[in-house]
mmCIF file with all atom_site columns, C-alpha atoms in Angstrom:
data_model
loop_
_atom_site.group_PDB
_atom_site.id
_atom_site.type_symbol
_atom_site.label_atom_id
_atom_site.label_alt_id
_atom_site.label_comp_id
_atom_site.label_asym_id
_atom_site.label_entity_id
_atom_site.label_seq_id
_atom_site.pdbx_PDB_ins_code
_atom_site.Cartn_x
_atom_site.Cartn_y
_atom_site.Cartn_z
_atom_site.occupancy
_atom_site.B_iso_or_equiv
_atom_site.pdbx_formal_charge
_atom_site.auth_seq_id
_atom_site.auth_comp_id
_atom_site.auth_asym_id
_atom_site.auth_atom_id
_atom_site.pdbx_PDB_model_num
ATOM 1   C CA . MET W 1 1   ? 3.047  4.783  -11.222 1.00 0.00 ? 1   MET W CA 1
ATOM 2   C CA . PRO W 1 2   ? 2.694  8.768  -10.173 1.00 0.00 ? 2   PRO W CA 1
ATOM 3   C CA . SER W 1 3   ? 5.820  10.349 -10.798 1.00 0.00 ? 3   SER W CA 1
ATOM 4   C CA . ASN W 1 4   ? 7.179  13.805 -10.221 1.00 0.00 ? 4   ASN W CA 1
ATOM 5   C CA . VAL W 1 5   ? 10.619 15.459 -10.865 1.00 0.00 ? 5   VAL W CA 1
ATOM 6   C CA . GLU W 1 6   ? 12.132 16.400 -7.630  1.00 0.00 ? 6   GLU W CA 1
ATOM 7   C CA . ILE W 1 7   ? 14.734 19.137 -6.603  1.00 0.00 ? 7   ILE W CA 1
ATOM 8   C CA . LYS W 1 8   ? 15.562 19.910 -2.607  1.00 0.00 ? 8   LYS W CA 1
ATOM 9   C CA . ALA W 1 9   ? 18.130 22.455 -1.196  1.00 0.00 ? 9   ALA W CA 1
ATOM 10  C CA . THR W 1 10  ? 19.522 23.986 1.794   1.00 0.00 ? 10  THR W CA 1
ATOM 11  C CA . VAL W 1 11  ? 18.050 27.300 2.778   1.00 0.00 ? 11  VAL W CA 1
ATOM 12  C CA . HIS W 1 12  ? 20.169 30.161 3.790   1.00 0.00 ? 12  HIS W CA 1
ATOM 13  C CA . ASP W 1 13  ? 17.816 33.587 3.449   1.00 0.00 ? 13  ASP W CA 1
ATOM 14  C CA . MET W 1 14  ? 14.182 31.857 4.635   1.00 0.00 ? 14  MET W CA 1
ATOM 15  C CA . GLN W 1 15  ? 12.642 35.121 4.603   1.00 0.00 ? 15  GLN W CA 1
ATOM 16  C CA . HIS W 1 16  ? 13.893 36.035 0.900   1.00 0.00 ? 16  HIS W CA 1
ATOM 17  C CA . LEU W 1 17  ? 12.717 32.285 -0.010  1.00 0.00 ? 17  LEU W CA 1
ATOM 18  C CA . MET W 1 18  ? 9.099  32.606 1.627   1.00 0.00 ? 18  MET W CA 1
ATOM 19  C CA . GLN W 1 19  ? 8.631  36.147 -0.174  1.00 0.00 ? 19  GLN W CA 1
ATOM 20  C CA . ARG W 1 20  ? 9.561  34.769 -3.705  1.00 0.00 ? 20  ARG W CA 1
ATOM 21  C CA . ALA W 1 21  ? 7.166  31.377 -2.972  1.00 0.00 ? 21  ALA W CA 1
ATOM 22  C CA . LYS W 1 22  ? 4.226  34.029 -1.616  1.00 0.00 ? 22  LYS W CA 1
ATOM 23  C CA . GLU W 1 23  ? 4.498  36.002 -4.796  1.00 0.00 ? 23  GLU W CA 1
ATOM 24  C CA . LEU W 1 24  ? 4.850  33.125 -7.356  1.00 0.00 ? 24  LEU W CA 1
ATOM 25  C CA . SER W 1 25  ? 1.948  31.267 -5.993  1.00 0.00 ? 25  SER W CA 1
ATOM 26  C CA . GLU W 1 26  ? -0.039 34.250 -5.564  1.00 0.00 ? 26  GLU W CA 1
ATOM 27  C CA . SER W 1 27  ? -0.539 32.953 -1.592  1.00 0.00 ? 27  SER W CA 1
ATOM 28  C CA . ASP W 1 28  ? 0.473  33.022 1.864   1.00 0.00 ? 28  ASP W CA 1
ATOM 29  C CA . GLY W 1 29  ? 0.986  28.825 1.772   1.00 0.00 ? 29  GLY W CA 1
ATOM 30  C CA . THR W 1 30  ? -0.484 26.308 3.813   1.00 0.00 ? 30  THR W CA 1
ATOM 31  C CA . VAL W 1 31  ? 1.573  25.058 7.153   1.00 0.00 ? 31  VAL W CA 1
ATOM 32  C CA . ILE W 1 32  ? 1.524  21.142 7.331   1.00 0.00 ? 32  ILE W CA 1
ATOM 33  C CA . ARG W 1 33  ? 3.047  19.453 10.404  1.00 0.00 ? 33  ARG W CA 1
ATOM 34  C CA . GLN W 1 34  ? 4.465  16.122 9.429   1.00 0.00 ? 34  GLN W CA 1
ATOM 35  C CA . GLN W 1 35  ? 5.889  13.448 11.303  1.00 0.00 ? 35  GLN W CA 1
ATOM 36  C CA . ASP W 1 36  ? 7.760  10.874 8.649   1.00 0.00 ? 36  ASP W CA 1
ATOM 37  C CA . THR W 1 37  ? 8.695  7.367  9.986   1.00 0.00 ? 37  THR W CA 1
ATOM 38  C CA . PHE W 1 38  ? 11.225 5.398  7.522   1.00 0.00 ? 38  PHE W CA 1
ATOM 39  C CA . PHE W 1 39  ? 10.914 1.448  7.984   1.00 0.00 ? 39  PHE W CA 1
ATOM 40  C CA . THR W 1 40  ? 13.682 -1.084 6.503   1.00 0.00 ? 40  THR W CA 1
ATOM 41  C CA . VAL W 1 41  ? 12.691 -2.428 3.201   1.00 0.00 ? 41  VAL W CA 1
ATOM 42  C CA . GLU W 1 42  ? 15.130 -3.882 0.362   1.00 0.00 ? 42  GLU W CA 1
ATOM 43  C CA . LYS W 1 43  ? 14.370 -1.193 -2.238  1.00 0.00 ? 43  LYS W CA 1
ATOM 44  C CA . GLY W 1 44  ? 13.314 1.929  -2.338  1.00 0.00 ? 44  GLY W CA 1
ATOM 45  C CA . ARG W 1 45  ? 12.028 3.508  0.732   1.00 0.00 ? 45  ARG W CA 1
ATOM 46  C CA . LEU W 1 46  ? 8.849  3.370  2.962   1.00 0.00 ? 46  LEU W CA 1
ATOM 47  C CA . LYS W 1 47  ? 7.550  5.932  4.797   1.00 0.00 ? 47  LYS W CA 1
ATOM 48  C CA . LEU W 1 48  ? 4.283  6.416  7.317   1.00 0.00 ? 48  LEU W CA 1
ATOM 49  C CA . ARG W 1 49  ? 3.439  10.086 7.025   1.00 0.00 ? 49  ARG W CA 1
ATOM 50  C CA . ASN W 1 50  ? 1.656  11.282 10.388  1.00 0.00 ? 50  ASN W CA 1
ATOM 51  C CA . PHE W 1 51  ? -0.240 14.410 9.706   1.00 0.00 ? 51  PHE W CA 1
ATOM 52  C CA . MET W 1 52  ? -0.685 14.857 13.624  1.00 0.00 ? 52  MET W CA 1
ATOM 53  C CA . ASP W 1 53  ? -4.591 15.202 13.381  1.00 0.00 ? 53  ASP W CA 1
ATOM 54  C CA . GLY W 1 54  ? -5.411 11.370 13.125  1.00 0.00 ? 54  GLY W CA 1
ATOM 55  C CA . LYS W 1 55  ? -4.756 11.482 9.576   1.00 0.00 ? 55  LYS W CA 1
ATOM 56  C CA . GLY W 1 56  ? -1.737 9.847  7.619   1.00 0.00 ? 56  GLY W CA 1
ATOM 57  C CA . GLN W 1 57  ? -0.454 8.203  4.526   1.00 0.00 ? 57  GLN W CA 1
ATOM 58  C CA . LEU W 1 58  ? 1.639  5.474  3.683   1.00 0.00 ? 58  LEU W CA 1
ATOM 59  C CA . ILE W 1 59  ? 4.281  6.236  0.903   1.00 0.00 ? 59  ILE W CA 1
ATOM 60  C CA . PHE W 1 60  ? 6.641  4.084  -1.240  1.00 0.00 ? 60  PHE W CA 1
ATOM 61  C CA . TYR W 1 61  ? 8.783  5.617  -3.751  1.00 0.00 ? 61  TYR W CA 1
ATOM 62  C CA . GLU W 1 62  ? 12.076 5.103  -5.710  1.00 0.00 ? 62  GLU W CA 1
ATOM 63  C CA . ARG W 1 63  ? 14.473 7.984  -6.541  1.00 0.00 ? 63  ARG W CA 1
ATOM 64  C CA . PRO W 1 64  ? 18.387 8.088  -7.259  1.00 0.00 ? 64  PRO W CA 1
ATOM 65  C CA . ASP W 1 65  ? 20.158 9.765  -4.433  1.00 0.00 ? 65  ASP W CA 1
ATOM 66  C CA . MET W 1 66  ? 21.770 12.793 -6.468  1.00 0.00 ? 66  MET W CA 1
ATOM 67  C CA . ASP W 1 67  ? 21.860 16.244 -6.025  1.00 0.00 ? 67  ASP W CA 1
ATOM 68  C CA . GLY W 1 68  ? 19.939 18.345 -9.078  1.00 0.00 ? 68  GLY W CA 1
ATOM 69  C CA . PRO W 1 69  ? 16.311 17.345 -10.479 1.00 0.00 ? 69  PRO W CA 1
ATOM 70  C CA . LYS W 1 70  ? 15.668 13.244 -10.075 1.00 0.00 ? 70  LYS W CA 1
ATOM 71  C CA . LEU W 1 71  ? 12.513 11.519 -11.416 1.00 0.00 ? 71  LEU W CA 1
ATOM 72  C CA . SER W 1 72  ? 10.605 9.900  -8.313  1.00 0.00 ? 72  SER W CA 1
ATOM 73  C CA . ASN W 1 73  ? 7.834  6.935  -8.644  1.00 0.00 ? 73  ASN W CA 1
ATOM 74  C CA . TYR W 1 74  ? 5.793  6.519  -5.982  1.00 0.00 ? 74  TYR W CA 1
ATOM 75  C CA . SER W 1 75  ? 2.705  4.941  -4.628  1.00 0.00 ? 75  SER W CA 1
ATOM 76  C CA . ILE W 1 76  ? 0.426  6.320  -1.570  1.00 0.00 ? 76  ILE W CA 1
ATOM 77  C CA . SER W 1 77  ? -2.176 4.937  0.488   1.00 0.00 ? 77  SER W CA 1
ATOM 78  C CA . PRO W 1 78  ? -4.031 6.881  3.239   1.00 0.00 ? 78  PRO W CA 1
ATOM 79  C CA . THR W 1 79  ? -4.919 5.919  6.599   1.00 0.00 ? 79  THR W CA 1
ATOM 80  C CA . ALA W 1 80  ? -7.042 6.833  9.580   1.00 0.00 ? 80  ALA W CA 1
ATOM 81  C CA . ASP W 1 81  ? -4.772 5.317  12.326  1.00 0.00 ? 81  ASP W CA 1
ATOM 82  C CA . PRO W 1 82  ? -1.139 6.296  11.801  1.00 0.00 ? 82  PRO W CA 1
ATOM 83  C CA . GLU W 1 83  ? -0.091 5.455  14.975  1.00 0.00 ? 83  GLU W CA 1
ATOM 84  C CA . GLY W 1 84  ? -1.349 1.996  14.975  1.00 0.00 ? 84  GLY W CA 1
ATOM 85  C CA . LEU W 1 85  ? 0.022  1.185  11.578  1.00 0.00 ? 85  LEU W CA 1
ATOM 86  C CA . THR W 1 86  ? 3.368  2.774  12.791  1.00 0.00 ? 86  THR W CA 1
ATOM 87  C CA . LYS W 1 87  ? 3.627  0.054  15.520  1.00 0.00 ? 87  LYS W CA 1
ATOM 88  C CA . VAL W 1 88  ? 2.724  -2.849 12.996  1.00 0.00 ? 88  VAL W CA 1
ATOM 89  C CA . LEU W 1 89  ? 5.267  -1.536 10.541  1.00 0.00 ? 89  LEU W CA 1
ATOM 90  C CA . THR W 1 90  ? 7.727  -1.223 13.220  1.00 0.00 ? 90  THR W CA 1
ATOM 91  C CA . ASP W 1 91  ? 7.193  -4.414 14.867  1.00 0.00 ? 91  ASP W CA 1
ATOM 92  C CA . ALA W 1 92  ? 7.231  -6.074 11.001  1.00 0.00 ? 92  ALA W CA 1
ATOM 93  C CA . LEU W 1 93  ? 10.245 -4.333 9.399   1.00 0.00 ? 93  LEU W CA 1
ATOM 94  C CA . GLY W 1 94  ? 11.759 -2.109 11.835  1.00 0.00 ? 94  GLY W CA 1
ATOM 95  C CA . MET W 1 95  ? 12.415 1.668  11.840  1.00 0.00 ? 95  MET W CA 1
ATOM 96  C CA . VAL W 1 96  ? 15.184 3.473  10.080  1.00 0.00 ? 96  VAL W CA 1
ATOM 97  C CA . GLY W 1 97  ? 14.263 6.660  11.939  1.00 0.00 ? 97  GLY W CA 1
ATOM 98  C CA . GLN W 1 98  ? 11.650 9.864  12.047  1.00 0.00 ? 98  GLN W CA 1
ATOM 99  C CA . VAL W 1 99  ? 12.038 12.824 10.890  1.00 0.00 ? 99  VAL W CA 1
ATOM 100 C CA . THR W 1 100 ? 9.649  16.000 12.169  1.00 0.00 ? 100 THR W CA 1
ATOM 101 C CA . LYS W 1 101 ? 9.097  18.924 9.811   1.00 0.00 ? 101 LYS W CA 1
ATOM 102 C CA . GLU W 1 102 ? 6.794  21.994 9.489   1.00 0.00 ? 102 GLU W CA 1
ATOM 103 C CA . ARG W 1 103 ? 6.156  22.279 6.145   1.00 0.00 ? 103 ARG W CA 1
ATOM 104 C CA . LYS W 1 104 ? 4.788  25.394 4.209   1.00 0.00 ? 104 LYS W CA 1
ATOM 105 C CA . LEU W 1 105 ? 3.220  24.477 0.852   1.00 0.00 ? 105 LEU W CA 1
ATOM 106 C CA . PHE W 1 106 ? 3.111  26.994 -2.262  1.00 0.00 ? 106 PHE W CA 1
ATOM 107 C CA . MET W 1 107 ? 1.577  25.573 -5.548  1.00 0.00 ? 107 MET W CA 1
ATOM 108 C CA . VAL W 1 108 ? 3.152  27.373 -8.555  1.00 0.00 ? 108 VAL W CA 1
ATOM 109 C CA . GLY W 1 109 ? 1.722  25.767 -11.518 1.00 0.00 ? 109 GLY W CA 1
ATOM 110 C CA . GLN W 1 110 ? 1.938  22.116 -11.368 1.00 0.00 ? 110 GLN W CA 1
ATOM 111 C CA . THR W 1 111 ? 4.998  22.614 -8.729  1.00 0.00 ? 111 THR W CA 1
ATOM 112 C CA . ARG W 1 112 ? 4.559  22.119 -5.098  1.00 0.00 ? 112 ARG W CA 1
ATOM 113 C CA . VAL W 1 113 ? 7.042  24.479 -3.272  1.00 0.00 ? 113 VAL W CA 1
ATOM 114 C CA . HIS W 1 114 ? 7.862  22.978 0.317   1.00 0.00 ? 114 HIS W CA 1
ATOM 115 C CA . VAL W 1 115 ? 9.726  25.462 2.373   1.00 0.00 ? 115 VAL W CA 1
ATOM 116 C CA . ASP W 1 116 ? 10.607 22.960 5.432   1.00 0.00 ? 116 ASP W CA 1
ATOM 117 C CA . THR W 1 117 ? 11.951 23.583 8.970   1.00 0.00 ? 117 THR W CA 1
ATOM 118 C CA . VAL W 1 118 ? 13.415 20.086 9.734   1.00 0.00 ? 118 VAL W CA 1
ATOM 119 C CA . GLU W 1 119 ? 13.833 19.306 13.845  1.00 0.00 ? 119 GLU W CA 1
ATOM 120 C CA . GLY W 1 120 ? 17.551 18.514 14.118  1.00 0.00 ? 120 GLY W CA 1
ATOM 121 C CA . LEU W 1 121 ? 18.588 19.898 10.329  1.00 0.00 ? 121 LEU W CA 1
ATOM 122 C CA . GLY W 1 122 ? 17.123 23.582 9.906   1.00 0.00 ? 122 GLY W CA 1
ATOM 123 C CA . HIS W 1 123 ? 15.772 25.092 6.668   1.00 0.00 ? 123 HIS W CA 1
ATOM 124 C CA . PHE W 1 124 ? 15.350 23.566 3.307   1.00 0.00 ? 124 PHE W CA 1
ATOM 125 C CA . MET W 1 125 ? 13.348 23.939 0.226   1.00 0.00 ? 125 MET W CA 1
ATOM 126 C CA . GLU W 1 126 ? 12.262 21.450 -1.726  1.00 0.00 ? 126 GLU W CA 1
ATOM 127 C CA . LEU W 1 127 ? 10.360 21.328 -5.121  1.00 0.00 ? 127 LEU W CA 1
ATOM 128 C CA . GLU W 1 128 ? 8.105  18.465 -6.241  1.00 0.00 ? 128 GLU W CA 1
ATOM 129 C CA . VAL W 1 129 ? 6.839  19.156 -10.323 1.00 0.00 ? 129 VAL W CA 1
ATOM 130 C CA . VAL W 1 130 ? 4.201  16.556 -10.449 1.00 0.00 ? 130 VAL W CA 1
ATOM 131 C CA . MET W 1 131 ? 4.459  15.151 -13.674 1.00 0.00 ? 131 MET W CA 1
ATOM 132 C CA . LYS W 1 132 ? 1.185  15.255 -16.259 1.00 0.00 ? 132 LYS W CA 1
ATOM 133 C CA . GLU W 1 133 ? 0.501  12.394 -18.350 1.00 0.00 ? 133 GLU W CA 1
ATOM 134 C CA . GLY W 1 134 ? 2.966  11.792 -20.976 1.00 0.00 ? 134 GLY W CA 1
ATOM 135 C CA . GLN W 1 135 ? 5.136  14.473 -20.107 1.00 0.00 ? 135 GLN W CA 1
ATOM 136 C CA . SER W 1 136 ? 8.795  13.975 -20.640 1.00 0.00 ? 136 SER W CA 1
ATOM 137 C CA . MET W 1 137 ? 11.143 13.878 -17.833 1.00 0.00 ? 137 MET W CA 1
ATOM 138 C CA . GLU W 1 138 ? 13.069 16.811 -19.373 1.00 0.00 ? 138 GLU W CA 1
ATOM 139 C CA . GLU W 1 139 ? 9.915  19.187 -19.089 1.00 0.00 ? 139 GLU W CA 1
ATOM 140 C CA . GLY W 1 140 ? 9.817  18.436 -15.584 1.00 0.00 ? 140 GLY W CA 1
ATOM 141 C CA . VAL W 1 141 ? 13.834 19.207 -14.987 1.00 0.00 ? 141 VAL W CA 1
ATOM 142 C CA . SER W 1 142 ? 13.397 22.474 -17.494 1.00 0.00 ? 142 SER W CA 1
ATOM 143 C CA . ILE W 1 143 ? 10.224 23.698 -14.937 1.00 0.00 ? 143 ILE W CA 1
ATOM 144 C CA . ALA W 1 144 ? 12.081 22.707 -12.004 1.00 0.00 ? 144 ALA W CA 1
ATOM 145 C CA . HIS W 1 145 ? 15.342 24.419 -13.056 1.00 0.00 ? 145 HIS W CA 1
ATOM 146 C CA . LYS W 1 146 ? 13.266 27.695 -13.995 1.00 0.00 ? 146 LYS W CA 1
ATOM 147 C CA . LEU W 1 147 ? 11.516 27.927 -10.443 1.00 0.00 ? 147 LEU W CA 1
ATOM 148 C CA . MET W 1 148 ? 14.850 27.134 -8.889  1.00 0.00 ? 148 MET W CA 1
ATOM 149 C CA . GLU W 1 149 ? 16.194 30.545 -10.471 1.00 0.00 ? 149 GLU W CA 1
ATOM 150 C CA . GLU W 1 150 ? 12.906 32.571 -9.756  1.00 0.00 ? 150 GLU W CA 1
ATOM 151 C CA . LEU W 1 151 ? 13.106 31.267 -5.419  1.00 0.00 ? 151 LEU W CA 1
ATOM 152 C CA . GLY W 1 152 ? 16.840 32.429 -5.872  1.00 0.00 ? 152 GLY W CA 1
ATOM 153 C CA . VAL W 1 153 ? 18.186 29.036 -5.235  1.00 0.00 ? 153 VAL W CA 1
ATOM 154 C CA . ARG W 1 154 ? 21.755 28.265 -5.866  1.00 0.00 ? 154 ARG W CA 1
ATOM 155 C CA . LYS W 1 155 ? 23.182 25.125 -7.698  1.00 0.00 ? 155 LYS W CA 1
ATOM 156 C CA . GLU W 1 156 ? 25.474 24.557 -4.818  1.00 0.00 ? 156 GLU W CA 1
ATOM 157 C CA . ASP W 1 157 ? 22.908 24.513 -1.982  1.00 0.00 ? 157 ASP W CA 1
ATOM 158 C CA . LEU W 1 158 ? 21.339 21.513 -3.826  1.00 0.00 ? 158 LEU W CA 1
ATOM 159 C CA . ILE W 1 159 ? 21.499 18.510 -1.478  1.00 0.00 ? 159 ILE W CA 1
ATOM 160 C CA . GLU W 1 160 ? 20.816 14.569 -2.125  1.00 0.00 ? 160 GLU W CA 1
ATOM 161 C CA . GLY W 1 161 ? 18.896 12.275 -0.214  1.00 0.00 ? 161 GLY W CA 1
ATOM 162 C CA . ALA W 1 162 ? 16.102 12.403 2.286   1.00 0.00 ? 162 ALA W CA 1
ATOM 163 C CA . TYR W 1 163 ? 15.713 14.281 5.249   1.00 0.00 ? 163 TYR W CA 1
ATOM 164 C CA . MET W 1 164 ? 16.346 10.866 6.840   1.00 0.00 ? 164 MET W CA 1
ATOM 165 C CA . ASP W 1 165 ? 19.734 10.174 5.132   1.00 0.00 ? 165 ASP W CA 1
ATOM 166 C CA . LEU W 1 166 ? 20.604 13.563 6.375   1.00 0.00 ? 166 LEU W CA 1
ATOM 167 C CA . LEU W 1 167 ? 19.461 13.290 10.034  1.00 0.00 ? 167 LEU W CA 1
ATOM 168 C CA . LEU W 1 168 ? 21.533 9.495  10.285  1.00 0.00 ? 168 LEU W CA 1
ATOM 169 C CA . ALA W 1 169 ? 24.889 11.357 8.944   1.00 0.00 ? 169 ALA W CA 1
ATOM 170 C CA . LYS W 1 170 ? 24.427 13.702 11.792  1.00 0.00 ? 170 LYS W CA 1
ATOM 171 C CA . GLN W 1 171 ? 23.931 11.317 14.184  1.00 0.00 ? 171 GLN W CA 1
ATOM 172 C CA . LYS W 1 172 ? 26.532 9.139  13.203  1.00 0.00 ? 172 LYS W CA 1
ATOM 173 C CA . THR W 1 173 ? 28.928 12.477 13.222  1.00 0.00 ? 173 THR W CA 1
ATOM 174 C CA . GLN W 1 174 ? 27.815 12.946 16.424  1.00 0.00 ? 174 GLN W CA 1
ATOM 175 C CA . ASN W 1 175 ? 28.480 9.774  17.557  1.00 0.00 ? 175 ASN W CA 1
ATOM 176 C CA . GLY W 1 176 ? 31.764 9.189  16.208  1.00 0.00 ? 176 GLY W CA 1
ATOM 177 C CA . HIS W 1 177 ? 33.482 12.476 17.887  1.00 0.00 ? 177 HIS W CA 1
ATOM 178 C CA . LYS W 1 178 ? 32.151 11.269 21.382  1.00 0.00 ? 178 LYS W CA 1
#
């Protein structure tokens, strides 16, 4: 199963982060619009990523919910019918919820730098160090830490879990205060 080392953080200065990402990747980045639908599963997470252009990916992944660098194992299958597959999986498994985001992707070496605007949550940055065969987790963590520093991301801005977890927690808080 392929793996990557991930770091996710809240972004306070979007302009600065975008400028640094452009400099480090020597590119303007690629805009990707996505809607992720999460399904009820016993272990790990199963989501269908709809690219809103008739294409999608079914993604299963397992990673610990903690802040800082974490190893994520995943498998991906492309689909040409994300809407139909979403309906089938919702009927079969039940839907946990959906996350809609606009993502700007920058490649820095073997790392995918995502600058995300998540509907209902705000701005975030995610690093995915795509591990090479035989590369240790420690190497991946080291790459992530170095890039985090170069992008100006502070340790106290790191978050744990997925955007879906943050949205569910926010809904729970809002519903609890009504």
